[in-house]
């Protein structure tokens, strides 16, 4: 990195004002990084204006990151606007409300859901990671933070097999990429949120959050602080790790107290 520019962070899946992605972008920007944020809708430009109002240099891109053209557009924006990418936060992805496969569903609908869930949760992470690792290796520096989940790598709930498979896949991708890039000064880590109270959280999810040892769901900001730690220059000897952010839920043996 040249001395003339700030570190540049790309954060995917940052369209919701209550989501983990936007919270991470806001915190990274407040820490002195320039920020490029993405989502699949033009609400991303409202988020850009909010970041700019806070004094953060920010740009936004509407992009489908399951497609290489969308990935290329994000990288081009970061390079043209700020000079490159030093930090990548792979947050794009979401669960789905469906139980057709849980009851033994078959046919094109089942397979369509499977492929769509893996694409938006795992393929987006893979394509973005692949796109930035070359430039990061050339620069001798990089921070990649993947947003996985406790759902899949640590635990599971009923009704979304594909989501669990994708989020577990992110952990494998994280560890393998960490090994491949460690010698080049790149760290690759993951965070695994539990019940987080975002705009998309259902009433059931909030009830589950209240049953955690902490007694509530987490917030996007609480996950973002862990992301910012892993994205920082000081985290240079942490790579291939998964940090769970779930209020102690995954370690509690006693339930329903």
Short mmCIF file of C-alpha atoms in Angstrom, two decimals:
data_model
loop_
_atom_site.label_atom_id
_atom_site.label_comp_id
_atom_site.label_asym_id
_atom_site.label_seq_id
_atom_site.Cartn_x
_atom_site.Cartn_y
_atom_site.Cartn_z
CA UNK A 1 0.00 0.00 0.00
CA UNK A 2 1.27 3.48 -0.83
CA UNK A 3 1.50 6.05 1.91
CA UNK A 4 -0.84 8.33 0.00
CA UNK A 5 -4.05 6.38 0.52
CA UNK A 6 -6.11 4.89 3.30
CA UNK A 7 -6.81 1.21 3.62
CA UNK A 8 -9.83 0.30 1.50
CA UNK A 9 -12.56 -2.02 2.78
CA UNK A 10 -15.16 -3.74 0.62
CA UNK A 11 -18.22 -4.94 2.51
CA UNK A 12 -20.84 -7.04 0.75
CA UNK A 13 -24.46 -7.42 1.77
CA UNK A 14 -24.63 -3.96 3.35
CA UNK A 15 -28.00 -2.75 2.12
CA UNK A 16 -29.97 -2.98 5.38
CA UNK A 17 -29.52 -0.17 7.87
CA UNK A 18 -29.90 -2.71 10.70
CA UNK A 19 -27.71 -5.44 9.25
CA UNK A 20 -24.28 -6.79 10.09
CA UNK A 21 -22.82 -5.58 6.79
CA UNK A 22 -23.72 -1.95 7.24
CA UNK A 23 -22.64 -2.02 10.89
CA UNK A 24 -19.26 -3.38 9.79
CA UNK A 25 -18.91 -0.76 7.05
CA UNK A 26 -19.75 2.01 9.49
CA UNK A 27 -17.22 0.80 12.05
CA UNK A 28 -14.46 0.22 9.51
CA UNK A 29 -15.09 3.65 8.03
CA UNK A 30 -14.99 5.26 11.47
CA UNK A 31 -11.61 3.59 11.92
CA UNK A 32 -10.16 5.51 9.00
CA UNK A 33 -10.75 3.13 6.11
CA UNK A 34 -12.34 4.10 2.81
CA UNK A 35 -15.36 1.91 2.19
CA UNK A 36 -17.09 0.32 -0.79
CA UNK A 37 -20.41 -1.34 0.02
CA UNK A 38 -22.64 -3.56 -2.08
CA UNK A 39 -26.15 -4.96 -2.18
CA UNK A 40 -28.55 -6.25 -4.81
CA UNK A 41 -30.81 -3.16 -4.66
CA UNK A 42 -30.35 0.58 -4.99
CA UNK A 43 -30.98 1.09 -1.27
CA UNK A 44 -27.21 0.77 -1.04
CA UNK A 45 -26.95 4.39 -2.16
CA UNK A 46 -28.94 5.49 0.90
CA UNK A 47 -26.40 3.66 3.04
CA UNK A 48 -23.59 5.43 1.16
CA UNK A 49 -25.11 8.81 1.95
CA UNK A 50 -25.38 7.86 5.63
CA UNK A 51 -21.70 6.89 5.71
CA UNK A 52 -20.70 10.11 3.98
CA UNK A 53 -22.78 12.12 6.44
CA UNK A 54 -20.63 10.55 9.18
CA UNK A 55 -17.47 11.77 7.44
CA UNK A 56 -16.58 8.45 5.83
CA UNK A 57 -15.35 8.25 2.24
CA UNK A 58 -17.71 5.70 0.71
CA UNK A 59 -18.98 4.37 -2.60
CA UNK A 60 -21.75 1.89 -3.35
CA UNK A 61 -22.38 -0.69 -6.05
CA UNK A 62 -25.57 -2.55 -6.94
CA UNK A 63 -24.32 -6.00 -7.89
CA UNK A 64 -25.32 -9.65 -8.12
CA UNK A 65 -22.27 -11.30 -6.61
CA UNK A 66 -23.30 -14.75 -7.79
CA UNK A 67 -22.25 -13.50 -11.22
CA UNK A 68 -18.65 -12.71 -12.17
CA UNK A 69 -19.72 -9.45 -13.82
CA UNK A 70 -21.08 -8.20 -10.50
CA UNK A 71 -17.87 -9.13 -8.72
CA UNK A 72 -15.83 -7.35 -11.38
CA UNK A 73 -17.96 -4.21 -10.98
CA UNK A 74 -17.30 -4.08 -7.23
CA UNK A 75 -13.55 -4.51 -7.65
CA UNK A 76 -13.48 -1.89 -10.40
CA UNK A 77 -15.30 0.59 -8.16
CA UNK A 78 -12.84 0.03 -5.30
CA UNK A 79 -9.84 0.35 -7.59
CA UNK A 80 -11.07 3.36 -9.55
CA UNK A 81 -12.39 5.24 -6.51
CA UNK A 82 -9.78 4.46 -3.86
CA UNK A 83 -6.89 2.59 -5.44
CA UNK A 84 -7.49 -1.04 -4.52
CA UNK A 85 -8.82 -3.43 -1.87
CA UNK A 86 -7.07 -4.14 1.43
CA UNK A 87 -9.99 -5.52 3.44
CA UNK A 88 -12.84 -7.74 2.26
CA UNK A 89 -15.85 -8.53 4.43
CA UNK A 90 -17.95 -11.26 2.82
CA UNK A 91 -21.34 -10.71 4.41
CA UNK A 92 -23.69 -11.24 1.44
CA UNK A 93 -26.20 -14.05 1.90
CA UNK A 94 -29.34 -14.97 3.76
CA UNK A 95 -31.50 -17.84 4.91
CA UNK A 96 -34.82 -18.81 3.34
CA UNK A 97 -38.21 -19.65 4.81
CA UNK A 98 -39.03 -23.01 3.31
CA UNK A 99 -39.48 -26.59 4.46
CA UNK A 100 -40.12 -28.41 1.17
CA UNK A 101 -36.82 -30.28 1.40
CA UNK A 102 -37.10 -30.97 5.13
CA UNK A 103 -40.12 -33.18 4.43
CA UNK A 104 -38.38 -35.10 1.67
CA UNK A 105 -39.26 -32.77 -1.19
CA UNK A 106 -37.86 -33.58 -4.60
CA UNK A 107 -37.88 -32.17 -8.10
CA UNK A 108 -36.77 -28.90 -9.65
CA UNK A 109 -38.10 -26.73 -6.80
CA UNK A 110 -35.94 -28.57 -4.29
CA UNK A 111 -32.85 -28.33 -6.45
CA UNK A 112 -33.53 -24.70 -7.35
CA UNK A 113 -33.60 -23.80 -3.66
CA UNK A 114 -30.43 -25.78 -2.98
CA UNK A 115 -28.46 -24.09 -5.75
CA UNK A 116 -29.83 -20.61 -5.01
CA UNK A 117 -28.92 -20.85 -1.32
CA UNK A 118 -25.41 -22.11 -2.01
CA UNK A 119 -24.93 -19.43 -4.66
CA UNK A 120 -25.97 -16.48 -2.51
CA UNK A 121 -24.20 -17.66 0.65
CA UNK A 122 -21.14 -19.63 -0.48
CA UNK A 123 -20.49 -18.83 -4.13
CA UNK A 124 -20.57 -15.09 -3.47
CA UNK A 125 -17.91 -15.56 -0.80
CA UNK A 126 -15.77 -17.69 -3.10
CA UNK A 127 -15.98 -15.34 -6.10
CA UNK A 128 -15.20 -12.22 -4.07
CA UNK A 129 -12.34 -13.93 -2.27
CA UNK A 130 -10.85 -15.19 -5.52
CA UNK A 131 -11.10 -11.71 -7.02
CA UNK A 132 -9.16 -9.95 -4.25
CA UNK A 133 -6.47 -12.49 -3.38
CA UNK A 134 -4.34 -11.78 -6.45
CA UNK A 135 -4.07 -8.02 -5.84
CA UNK A 136 -3.60 -8.62 -2.10
CA UNK A 137 -0.76 -11.06 -2.78
CA UNK A 138 0.89 -8.51 -5.06
CA UNK A 139 0.61 -5.89 -2.32
CA UNK A 140 1.81 -8.26 0.40
CA UNK A 141 -1.15 -7.40 2.61
CA UNK A 142 -4.79 -8.32 3.04
CA UNK A 143 -7.57 -8.98 5.49
CA UNK A 144 -10.52 -11.20 4.55
CA UNK A 145 -13.35 -11.73 7.03
CA UNK A 146 -16.16 -14.11 6.12
CA UNK A 147 -19.52 -14.03 7.85
CA UNK A 148 -20.55 -17.62 8.48
CA UNK A 149 -23.03 -18.60 11.21
CA UNK A 150 -23.35 -20.94 14.15
CA UNK A 151 -26.01 -22.58 11.95
CA UNK A 152 -24.12 -25.24 10.04
CA UNK A 153 -20.62 -25.21 11.57
CA UNK A 154 -21.77 -25.42 15.21
CA UNK A 155 -25.50 -26.13 15.42
CA UNK A 156 -28.63 -26.43 13.31
CA UNK A 157 -32.35 -25.67 13.27
CA UNK A 158 -35.04 -27.30 11.18
CA UNK A 159 -36.15 -26.26 7.71
CA UNK A 160 -33.12 -25.01 5.78
CA UNK A 161 -30.61 -27.69 4.92
CA UNK A 162 -29.04 -25.67 2.10
CA UNK A 163 -28.31 -22.64 4.29
CA UNK A 164 -26.58 -24.82 6.87
CA UNK A 165 -24.50 -26.52 4.21
CA UNK A 166 -23.48 -23.18 2.71
CA UNK A 167 -22.48 -21.62 6.03
CA UNK A 168 -20.46 -24.71 6.96
CA UNK A 169 -18.82 -24.46 3.55
CA UNK A 170 -17.72 -20.91 4.34
CA UNK A 171 -15.69 -22.25 7.27
CA UNK A 172 -13.92 -24.75 5.02
CA UNK A 173 -13.29 -22.04 2.45
CA UNK A 174 -11.92 -19.77 5.17
CA UNK A 175 -9.43 -22.32 6.46
CA UNK A 176 -8.25 -23.47 3.06
CA UNK A 177 -7.77 -19.91 1.79
CA UNK A 178 -5.94 -18.99 4.99
CA UNK A 179 -3.38 -21.72 4.33
CA UNK A 180 -2.97 -20.75 0.68
CA UNK A 181 -2.42 -17.04 1.37
CA UNK A 182 -0.69 -16.89 4.76
CA UNK A 183 2.82 -16.45 3.40
CA UNK A 184 1.67 -13.46 1.34
CA UNK A 185 0.64 -11.39 4.35
CA UNK A 186 -3.08 -12.11 3.99
CA UNK A 187 -5.21 -13.29 6.88
CA UNK A 188 -8.54 -15.04 6.33
CA UNK A 189 -10.93 -15.53 9.23
CA UNK A 190 -14.63 -15.98 9.88
CA UNK A 191 -17.21 -14.85 12.38
CA UNK A 192 -20.11 -17.11 13.30
CA UNK A 193 -23.06 -15.05 14.59
CA UNK A 194 -25.86 -16.61 16.59
CA UNK A 195 -29.26 -14.98 17.09
CA UNK A 196 -28.80 -11.40 15.87
CA UNK A 197 -31.62 -8.85 15.95
CA UNK A 198 -31.55 -7.45 12.42
CA UNK A 199 -34.42 -6.12 10.31
CA UNK A 200 -35.00 -9.62 8.93
CA UNK A 201 -35.15 -11.34 12.33
CA UNK A 202 -38.44 -13.15 12.91
CA UNK A 203 -40.41 -13.12 16.17
CA UNK A 204 -39.32 -16.73 16.71
CA UNK A 205 -35.67 -15.76 16.31
CA UNK A 206 -36.08 -13.03 18.90
CA UNK A 207 -37.62 -15.54 21.32
CA UNK A 208 -34.64 -17.81 20.74
CA UNK A 209 -32.32 -14.87 21.40
CA UNK A 210 -34.00 -14.25 24.73
CA UNK A 211 -33.23 -17.85 25.70
CA UNK A 212 -29.46 -17.44 25.31
CA UNK A 213 -27.31 -17.22 28.46
CA UNK A 214 -26.94 -13.47 27.86
CA UNK A 215 -30.74 -13.22 27.74
CA UNK A 216 -31.15 -11.37 24.44
CA UNK A 217 -30.31 -11.42 20.78
CA UNK A 218 -27.08 -9.81 19.67
CA UNK A 219 -26.80 -6.67 17.55
CA UNK A 220 -25.16 -6.00 14.23
CA UNK A 221 -22.73 -3.68 15.98
CA UNK A 222 -21.60 -6.44 18.33
CA UNK A 223 -20.72 -8.67 15.38
CA UNK A 224 -19.13 -5.71 13.58
CA UNK A 225 -16.67 -5.16 16.44
CA UNK A 226 -15.32 -8.67 15.97
CA UNK A 227 -15.12 -8.14 12.21
CA UNK A 228 -13.21 -4.89 12.75
CA UNK A 229 -10.77 -6.64 15.08
CA UNK A 230 -10.01 -9.31 12.49
CA UNK A 231 -9.79 -6.69 9.73
CA UNK A 232 -7.26 -4.61 11.62
CA UNK A 233 -3.53 -4.42 11.03
CA UNK A 234 -2.89 -5.77 14.51
CA UNK A 235 -4.59 -9.10 13.71
CA UNK A 236 -1.60 -10.15 11.63
CA UNK A 237 -1.04 -13.47 13.43
CA UNK A 238 -4.66 -14.62 13.46
CA UNK A 239 -5.70 -16.61 10.41
CA UNK A 240 -7.94 -19.55 9.58
CA UNK A 241 -9.98 -18.99 12.73
CA UNK A 242 -13.72 -18.89 13.41
CA UNK A 243 -14.96 -16.64 16.21
CA UNK A 244 -18.45 -17.39 17.52
CA UNK A 245 -20.59 -14.39 18.48
CA UNK A 246 -23.69 -15.87 20.08
CA UNK A 247 -23.98 -14.76 23.70
CA UNK A 248 -22.76 -18.14 24.94
CA UNK A 249 -25.66 -20.00 23.36
CA UNK A 250 -23.60 -22.73 21.71
CA UNK A 251 -21.78 -23.65 24.92
CA UNK A 252 -24.79 -23.79 27.26
CA UNK A 253 -25.56 -27.35 28.36
CA UNK A 254 -28.63 -26.39 30.34
CA UNK A 255 -31.59 -25.16 28.30
CA UNK A 256 -34.93 -23.62 29.13
CA UNK A 257 -34.00 -22.36 32.59
#
